[in-house]
Amino acid sequence: DIQTTQSPSSLSASVGDRVTITCQTSQNINIYLNWYQQKPGKAPKLLINAASSLQSGVPSRFSGSGSGTDFTLTITSLQPEDFATYYCQQSYTTPLTFGGGTKVEIK
Amino acid sequence: EVQLVQSGGGLVQPGESLRLSCAASGFIFKTFEMNWVRQAPGKGLEWVSYISSRGDDIFYADSVKGRFTISRDNAKNSLYLQMNSLRAEDTAVYYCARGTSMAHWGQGNLVTVSS
């Protein structure tokens, strides 16, 4: 099985900050990596698929990069509505695996 | 508009069974792979099961293999998860999701396994 490791598990940041979350997989998954945002009591929302492809309607302050085993989600200027938990997920092969999540909290 | 509307869920005792349903609309259901994903209270996301568009490829997480069965009825635009021999550790919100890059999710159903 492909292990998907996300860091940090939580972070505190202020509105306007640049935030970076990393995801590492135990095997080469090319660009089969997706990023989700989840707010309490809600279903996850797909932000980025194929490592760097921004979903329609997602603000351009979100971006993704990487390939192979190392990936990054960047939020360039954190907004109040961005405080949430973020997950990476590999879609290269089953079992599909998610990272443990990164909770972005207000400093 | 793509919609995935879930039903089922609830409180059951250990060892009992439950069936979840996911009704799809707004897209050609028979052309999409589907998944079930769950989230235990206060925990992260865990993939549960996958089914191909025609239902001929099926995969399960080790934690549910042999107890859960995924199926679909393309004529009814519906996805199902039959859960047998439920355990306390199966307590979670269960989501259906479209595709392996899960762009669309159901609203979630809470399944509580407790005596």
PDB file of C-alpha atoms in Angstrom:
ATOM      1  CA  ASP A   1       0.000   0.000   0.000  1.00  0.00           C
ATOM      2  CA  ILE A   2       1.132   3.576  -0.665  1.00  0.00           C
ATOM      3  CA  GLN A   3       1.658   5.537   2.525  1.00  0.00           C
ATOM      4  CA  THR A   4       0.637   9.185   2.330  1.00  0.00           C
ATOM      5  CA  THR A   5       2.242  11.436   4.913  1.00  0.00           C
ATOM      6  CA  GLN A   6       1.176  15.024   5.406  1.00  0.00           C
ATOM      7  CA  SER A   7       2.860  17.752   7.432  1.00  0.00           C
ATOM      8  CA  PRO A   8       2.419  19.646   9.572  1.00  0.00           C
ATOM      9  CA  SER A   9      -0.594  18.160  11.350  1.00  0.00           C
ATOM     10  CA  SER A  10      -1.625  21.635  12.429  1.00  0.00           C
ATOM     11  CA  LEU A  11      -0.482  25.211  12.069  1.00  0.00           C
ATOM     12  CA  SER A  12      -1.459  28.633  13.310  1.00  0.00           C
ATOM     13  CA  ALA A  13      -1.420  31.508  10.876  1.00  0.00           C
ATOM     14  CA  SER A  14      -2.764  35.008  10.433  1.00  0.00           C
ATOM     15  CA  VAL A  15      -4.920  36.465   7.690  1.00  0.00           C
ATOM     16  CA  GLY A  16      -2.627  37.407   4.838  1.00  0.00           C
ATOM     17  CA  ASP A  17       0.049  34.840   5.656  1.00  0.00           C
ATOM     18  CA  ARG A  18       1.517  32.459   3.120  1.00  0.00           C
ATOM     19  CA  VAL A  19       0.873  28.851   4.139  1.00  0.00           C
ATOM     20  CA  THR A  20       2.577  25.718   2.821  1.00  0.00           C
ATOM     21  CA  ILE A  21       1.463  22.146   3.472  1.00  0.00           C
ATOM     22  CA  THR A  22       3.484  19.185   2.268  1.00  0.00           C
ATOM     23  CA  CYS A  23       2.512  15.659   1.330  1.00  0.00           C
ATOM     24  CA  GLN A  24       4.891  12.777   0.760  1.00  0.00           C
ATOM     25  CA  THR A  25       4.063   9.357  -0.666  1.00  0.00           C
ATOM     26  CA  SER A  26       5.989   6.150  -0.121  1.00  0.00           C
ATOM     27  CA  GLN A  27       6.065   5.356  -3.848  1.00  0.00           C
ATOM     28  CA  ASN A  28       6.251   7.324  -7.066  1.00  0.00           C
ATOM     29  CA  ILE A  29       2.691   8.342  -7.969  1.00  0.00           C
ATOM     30  CA  ASN A  30       3.542  10.646 -10.886  1.00  0.00           C
ATOM     31  CA  ILE A  31       1.012  13.476 -10.462  1.00  0.00           C
ATOM     32  CA  TYR A  32      -1.901  11.422  -9.113  1.00  0.00           C
ATOM     33  CA  LEU A  33      -2.269  13.629  -6.060  1.00  0.00           C
ATOM     34  CA  ASN A  34      -5.328  15.604  -4.971  1.00  0.00           C
ATOM     35  CA  TRP A  35      -5.933  18.230  -2.292  1.00  0.00           C
ATOM     36  CA  TYR A  36      -9.163  18.735  -0.331  1.00  0.00           C
ATOM     37  CA  GLN A  37     -10.459  21.321   2.090  1.00  0.00           C
ATOM     38  CA  GLN A  38     -12.874  20.301   4.826  1.00  0.00           C
ATOM     39  CA  LYS A  39     -14.789  22.520   7.222  1.00  0.00           C
ATOM     40  CA  PRO A  40     -16.488  21.177  10.377  1.00  0.00           C
ATOM     41  CA  GLY A  41     -19.651  19.215   9.682  1.00  0.00           C
ATOM     42  CA  LYS A  42     -19.196  19.425   5.914  1.00  0.00           C
ATOM     43  CA  ALA A  43     -18.066  17.062   3.194  1.00  0.00           C
ATOM     44  CA  PRO A  44     -14.570  17.592   1.814  1.00  0.00           C
ATOM     45  CA  LYS A  45     -14.196  19.890  -1.173  1.00  0.00           C
ATOM     46  CA  LEU A  46     -11.748  19.132  -3.970  1.00  0.00           C
ATOM     47  CA  LEU A  47      -9.378  22.059  -4.460  1.00  0.00           C
ATOM     48  CA  ILE A  48      -6.676  20.660  -6.721  1.00  0.00           C
ATOM     49  CA  ASN A  49      -6.353  17.446  -8.705  1.00  0.00           C
ATOM     50  CA  ALA A  50      -3.454  15.992 -10.657  1.00  0.00           C
ATOM     51  CA  ALA A  51      -1.058  17.767  -8.292  1.00  0.00           C
ATOM     52  CA  SER A  52      -1.526  21.254  -9.735  1.00  0.00           C
ATOM     53  CA  SER A  53      -4.851  21.554 -11.560  1.00  0.00           C
ATOM     54  CA  LEU A  54      -7.061  24.063  -9.791  1.00  0.00           C
ATOM     55  CA  GLN A  55     -10.728  23.142  -9.710  1.00  0.00           C
ATOM     56  CA  SER A  56     -13.234  25.542 -11.224  1.00  0.00           C
ATOM     57  CA  GLY A  57     -14.321  28.161  -8.726  1.00  0.00           C
ATOM     58  CA  VAL A  58     -11.383  27.680  -6.366  1.00  0.00           C
ATOM     59  CA  PRO A  59      -9.568  30.967  -5.695  1.00  0.00           C
ATOM     60  CA  SER A  60      -6.213  31.431  -7.391  1.00  0.00           C
ATOM     61  CA  ARG A  61      -4.488  31.945  -4.027  1.00  0.00           C
ATOM     62  CA  PHE A  62      -4.502  28.141  -3.820  1.00  0.00           C
ATOM     63  CA  SER A  63      -1.851  26.306  -5.806  1.00  0.00           C
ATOM     64  CA  GLY A  64      -0.345  22.850  -5.905  1.00  0.00           C
ATOM     65  CA  SER A  65       2.979  21.555  -7.104  1.00  0.00           C
ATOM     66  CA  GLY A  66       5.116  18.455  -7.160  1.00  0.00           C
ATOM     67  CA  SER A  67       5.398  15.065  -8.790  1.00  0.00           C
ATOM     68  CA  GLY A  68       6.745  11.656  -7.935  1.00  0.00           C
ATOM     69  CA  THR A  69       6.693  11.466  -4.150  1.00  0.00           C
ATOM     70  CA  ASP A  70       6.774  15.061  -2.922  1.00  0.00           C
ATOM     71  CA  PHE A  71       3.919  17.529  -3.203  1.00  0.00           C
ATOM     72  CA  THR A  72       2.985  20.942  -1.849  1.00  0.00           C
ATOM     73  CA  LEU A  73      -0.203  22.921  -1.334  1.00  0.00           C
ATOM     74  CA  THR A  74       0.345  26.664  -1.023  1.00  0.00           C
ATOM     75  CA  ILE A  75      -2.100  29.353   0.026  1.00  0.00           C
ATOM     76  CA  THR A  76      -0.508  32.670  -0.891  1.00  0.00           C
ATOM     77  CA  SER A  77      -2.592  35.033   1.224  1.00  0.00           C
ATOM     78  CA  LEU A  78      -4.681  33.298   3.851  1.00  0.00           C
ATOM     79  CA  GLN A  79      -8.258  34.513   4.060  1.00  0.00           C
ATOM     80  CA  PRO A  80     -10.728  34.053   6.960  1.00  0.00           C
ATOM     81  CA  GLU A  81     -12.678  31.440   4.994  1.00  0.00           C
ATOM     82  CA  ASP A  82      -9.524  29.334   4.530  1.00  0.00           C
ATOM     83  CA  PHE A  83      -9.346  28.249   8.144  1.00  0.00           C
ATOM     84  CA  ALA A  84     -10.144  24.563   7.777  1.00  0.00           C
ATOM     85  CA  THR A  85      -8.531  21.139   7.594  1.00  0.00           C
ATOM     86  CA  TYR A  86      -6.697  20.151   4.425  1.00  0.00           C
ATOM     87  CA  TYR A  87      -6.071  16.619   3.164  1.00  0.00           C
ATOM     88  CA  CYS A  88      -3.959  15.207   0.385  1.00  0.00           C
ATOM     89  CA  GLN A  89      -4.971  11.955  -1.318  1.00  0.00           C
ATOM     90  CA  GLN A  90      -3.231   9.719  -3.832  1.00  0.00           C
ATOM     91  CA  SER A  91      -5.366   8.405  -6.668  1.00  0.00           C
ATOM     92  CA  TYR A  92      -2.591   6.381  -8.328  1.00  0.00           C
ATOM     93  CA  THR A  93      -3.803   3.011  -7.102  1.00  0.00           C
ATOM     94  CA  THR A  94      -6.055   1.297  -4.598  1.00  0.00           C
ATOM     95  CA  PRO A  95      -6.151   1.356  -1.709  1.00  0.00           C
ATOM     96  CA  LEU A  96      -6.639   5.065  -2.204  1.00  0.00           C
ATOM     97  CA  THR A  97      -4.957   6.776   0.724  1.00  0.00           C
ATOM     98  CA  PHE A  98      -5.353  10.127   2.419  1.00  0.00           C
ATOM     99  CA  GLY A  99      -2.839  12.094   4.397  1.00  0.00           C
ATOM    100  CA  GLY A 100      -3.592  12.588   8.055  1.00  0.00           C
ATOM    101  CA  GLY A 101      -4.779  16.154   7.537  1.00  0.00           C
ATOM    102  CA  THR A 102      -3.481  19.624   8.365  1.00  0.00           C
ATOM    103  CA  LYS A 103      -5.644  21.834  10.540  1.00  0.00           C
ATOM    104  CA  VAL A 104      -5.111  25.507   9.745  1.00  0.00           C
ATOM    105  CA  GLU A 105      -6.062  27.616  12.735  1.00  0.00           C
ATOM    106  CA  ILE A 106      -6.182  31.322  13.431  1.00  0.00           C
ATOM    107  CA  LYS A 107      -3.175  32.734  15.239  1.00  0.00           C
TER     108      LYS A 107
ATOM    109  CA  GLU B   1     -25.971  20.321 -11.167  1.00  0.00           C
ATOM    110  CA  VAL B   2     -24.215  17.236  -9.884  1.00  0.00           C
ATOM    111  CA  GLN B   3     -25.896  15.852  -6.777  1.00  0.00           C
ATOM    112  CA  LEU B   4     -25.191  12.841  -4.601  1.00  0.00           C
ATOM    113  CA  VAL B   5     -27.941  12.329  -2.031  1.00  0.00           C
ATOM    114  CA  GLN B   6     -27.299   9.746   0.632  1.00  0.00           C
ATOM    115  CA  SER B   7     -29.727   7.757   2.752  1.00  0.00           C
ATOM    116  CA  GLY B   8     -29.459   5.058   5.364  1.00  0.00           C
ATOM    117  CA  GLY B   9     -27.267   5.171   8.412  1.00  0.00           C
ATOM    118  CA  GLY B  10     -28.252   5.304  12.034  1.00  0.00           C
ATOM    119  CA  LEU B  11     -27.610   3.478  15.293  1.00  0.00           C
ATOM    120  CA  VAL B  12     -27.027  -0.270  15.280  1.00  0.00           C
ATOM    121  CA  GLN B  13     -25.640  -2.806  17.714  1.00  0.00           C
ATOM    122  CA  PRO B  14     -22.344  -4.612  17.153  1.00  0.00           C
ATOM    123  CA  GLY B  15     -22.766  -7.523  14.758  1.00  0.00           C
ATOM    124  CA  GLU B  16     -25.769  -6.010  13.023  1.00  0.00           C
ATOM    125  CA  SER B  17     -26.107  -4.882   9.405  1.00  0.00           C
ATOM    126  CA  LEU B  18     -26.901  -1.634   7.653  1.00  0.00           C
ATOM    127  CA  ARG B  19     -27.221  -0.499   4.050  1.00  0.00           C
ATOM    128  CA  LEU B  20     -26.258   2.912   2.756  1.00  0.00           C
ATOM    129  CA  SER B  21     -27.549   4.343  -0.504  1.00  0.00           C
ATOM    130  CA  CYS B  22     -26.321   7.186  -2.689  1.00  0.00           C
ATOM    131  CA  ALA B  23     -28.626   8.555  -5.386  1.00  0.00           C
ATOM    132  CA  ALA B  24     -26.889  10.381  -8.213  1.00  0.00           C
ATOM    133  CA  SER B  25     -28.239  13.058 -10.506  1.00  0.00           C
ATOM    134  CA  GLY B  26     -26.968  15.756 -12.820  1.00  0.00           C
ATOM    135  CA  PHE B  27     -24.429  13.568 -14.611  1.00  0.00           C
ATOM    136  CA  ILE B  28     -24.207  10.313 -16.537  1.00  0.00           C
ATOM    137  CA  PHE B  29     -23.808   8.002 -13.558  1.00  0.00           C
ATOM    138  CA  LYS B  30     -22.968   4.883 -15.550  1.00  0.00           C
ATOM    139  CA  THR B  31     -19.781   6.470 -16.880  1.00  0.00           C
ATOM    140  CA  PHE B  32     -18.195   7.282 -13.505  1.00  0.00           C
ATOM    141  CA  GLU B  33     -16.249   5.299 -10.934  1.00  0.00           C
ATOM    142  CA  MET B  34     -17.553   5.711  -7.407  1.00  0.00           C
ATOM    143  CA  ASN B  35     -16.130   5.426  -3.912  1.00  0.00           C
ATOM    144  CA  TRP B  36     -17.172   5.245  -0.289  1.00  0.00           C
ATOM    145  CA  VAL B  37     -15.071   7.185   2.213  1.00  0.00           C
ATOM    146  CA  ARG B  38     -15.590   7.383   5.962  1.00  0.00           C
ATOM    147  CA  GLN B  39     -14.522   9.649   8.795  1.00  0.00           C
ATOM    148  CA  ALA B  40     -14.582   8.512  12.401  1.00  0.00           C
ATOM    149  CA  PRO B  41     -15.493  11.202  14.947  1.00  0.00           C
ATOM    150  CA  GLY B  42     -12.657  13.697  15.246  1.00  0.00           C
ATOM    151  CA  LYS B  43     -10.459  11.718  12.859  1.00  0.00           C
ATOM    152  CA  GLY B  44      -9.246  11.956   9.287  1.00  0.00           C
ATOM    153  CA  LEU B  45     -10.609  10.584   6.053  1.00  0.00           C
ATOM    154  CA  GLU B  46     -10.412   6.853   5.319  1.00  0.00           C
ATOM    155  CA  TRP B  47     -11.157   5.324   1.937  1.00  0.00           C
ATOM    156  CA  VAL B  48     -13.508   2.336   2.250  1.00  0.00           C
ATOM    157  CA  SER B  49     -14.354   0.956  -1.184  1.00  0.00           C
ATOM    158  CA  TYR B  50     -14.215   1.565  -4.951  1.00  0.00           C
ATOM    159  CA  ILE B  51     -16.397   0.369  -7.814  1.00  0.00           C
ATOM    160  CA  SER B  52     -15.751   0.878 -11.513  1.00  0.00           C
ATOM    161  CA  SER B  53     -18.304   2.441 -13.828  1.00  0.00           C
ATOM    162  CA  ARG B  54     -19.708  -0.911 -14.919  1.00  0.00           C
ATOM    163  CA  GLY B  55     -19.257  -2.562 -11.546  1.00  0.00           C
ATOM    164  CA  ASP B  56     -16.751  -5.118 -12.788  1.00  0.00           C
ATOM    165  CA  ASP B  57     -13.810  -3.862 -10.708  1.00  0.00           C
ATOM    166  CA  ILE B  58     -14.277  -3.621  -6.961  1.00  0.00           C
ATOM    167  CA  PHE B  59     -11.773  -2.945  -4.201  1.00  0.00           C
ATOM    168  CA  TYR B  60     -12.008  -2.665  -0.422  1.00  0.00           C
ATOM    169  CA  ALA B  61      -9.920  -1.371   2.433  1.00  0.00           C
ATOM    170  CA  ASP B  62      -8.499  -4.226   4.510  1.00  0.00           C
ATOM    171  CA  SER B  63     -10.464  -2.943   7.499  1.00  0.00           C
ATOM    172  CA  VAL B  64     -13.806  -3.786   5.843  1.00  0.00           C
ATOM    173  CA  LYS B  65     -12.915  -6.605   3.461  1.00  0.00           C
ATOM    174  CA  GLY B  66     -15.233  -9.578   3.875  1.00  0.00           C
ATOM    175  CA  ARG B  67     -17.814  -7.546   5.794  1.00  0.00           C
ATOM    176  CA  PHE B  68     -18.812  -4.711   3.451  1.00  0.00           C
ATOM    177  CA  THR B  69     -20.124  -5.009  -0.114  1.00  0.00           C
ATOM    178  CA  ILE B  70     -20.221  -2.155  -2.606  1.00  0.00           C
ATOM    179  CA  SER B  71     -22.626  -2.309  -5.522  1.00  0.00           C
ATOM    180  CA  ARG B  72     -24.328  -0.062  -8.020  1.00  0.00           C
ATOM    181  CA  ASP B  73     -27.461  -0.022 -10.153  1.00  0.00           C
ATOM    182  CA  ASN B  74     -26.752   2.092 -13.222  1.00  0.00           C
ATOM    183  CA  ALA B  75     -30.392   1.890 -14.309  1.00  0.00           C
ATOM    184  CA  LYS B  76     -31.387   3.551 -11.029  1.00  0.00           C
ATOM    185  CA  ASN B  77     -28.374   5.900 -10.851  1.00  0.00           C
ATOM    186  CA  SER B  78     -27.611   4.554  -7.418  1.00  0.00           C
ATOM    187  CA  LEU B  79     -24.625   3.362  -5.386  1.00  0.00           C
ATOM    188  CA  TYR B  80     -24.881   1.140  -2.324  1.00  0.00           C
ATOM    189  CA  LEU B  81     -22.800  -0.049   0.603  1.00  0.00           C
ATOM    190  CA  GLN B  82     -24.008  -3.127   2.445  1.00  0.00           C
ATOM    191  CA  MET B  83     -22.322  -3.271   5.836  1.00  0.00           C
ATOM    192  CA  ASN B  84     -22.464  -6.534   7.780  1.00  0.00           C
ATOM    193  CA  SER B  85     -20.951  -7.640  11.075  1.00  0.00           C
ATOM    194  CA  LEU B  86     -20.584  -4.040  12.148  1.00  0.00           C
ATOM    195  CA  ARG B  87     -18.077  -3.178  14.857  1.00  0.00           C
ATOM    196  CA  ALA B  88     -17.681  -0.215  17.166  1.00  0.00           C
ATOM    197  CA  GLU B  89     -14.692   0.918  15.098  1.00  0.00           C
ATOM    198  CA  ASP B  90     -16.962   1.259  12.057  1.00  0.00           C
ATOM    199  CA  THR B  91     -18.643   4.234  13.727  1.00  0.00           C
ATOM    200  CA  ALA B  92     -18.145   7.126  11.331  1.00  0.00           C
ATOM    201  CA  VAL B  93     -19.712   9.503   8.881  1.00  0.00           C
ATOM    202  CA  TYR B  94     -19.833   7.702   5.544  1.00  0.00           C
ATOM    203  CA  TYR B  95     -19.597   9.627   2.278  1.00  0.00           C
ATOM    204  CA  CYS B  96     -20.124   8.549  -1.303  1.00  0.00           C
ATOM    205  CA  ALA B  97     -17.830  10.324  -3.759  1.00  0.00           C
ATOM    206  CA  ARG B  98     -17.547  10.452  -7.531  1.00  0.00           C
ATOM    207  CA  GLY B  99     -14.319   9.428  -9.215  1.00  0.00           C
ATOM    208  CA  THR B 100     -10.881   8.715  -7.791  1.00  0.00           C
ATOM    209  CA  SER B 101     -10.219  12.446  -7.737  1.00  0.00           C
ATOM    210  CA  MET B 102     -13.325  13.008  -5.719  1.00  0.00           C
ATOM    211  CA  ALA B 103     -14.799  16.159  -7.150  1.00  0.00           C
ATOM    212  CA  HIS B 104     -18.293  15.526  -5.822  1.00  0.00           C
ATOM    213  CA  TRP B 105     -19.390  14.154  -2.456  1.00  0.00           C
ATOM    214  CA  GLY B 106     -22.633  13.175  -0.821  1.00  0.00           C
ATOM    215  CA  GLN B 107     -23.751  14.957   2.319  1.00  0.00           C
ATOM    216  CA  GLY B 108     -22.597  12.131   4.579  1.00  0.00           C
ATOM    217  CA  ASN B 109     -24.463   9.670   6.799  1.00  0.00           C
ATOM    218  CA  LEU B 110     -23.570   8.961  10.404  1.00  0.00           C
ATOM    219  CA  VAL B 111     -23.330   5.297  11.282  1.00  0.00           C
ATOM    220  CA  THR B 112     -23.069   4.574  14.992  1.00  0.00           C
ATOM    221  CA  VAL B 113     -22.280   1.072  16.186  1.00  0.00           C
ATOM    222  CA  SER B 114     -22.897   0.762  19.897  1.00  0.00           C
ATOM    223  CA  SER B 115     -24.600  -1.505  22.389  1.00  0.00           C
TER     224      SER B 115
END
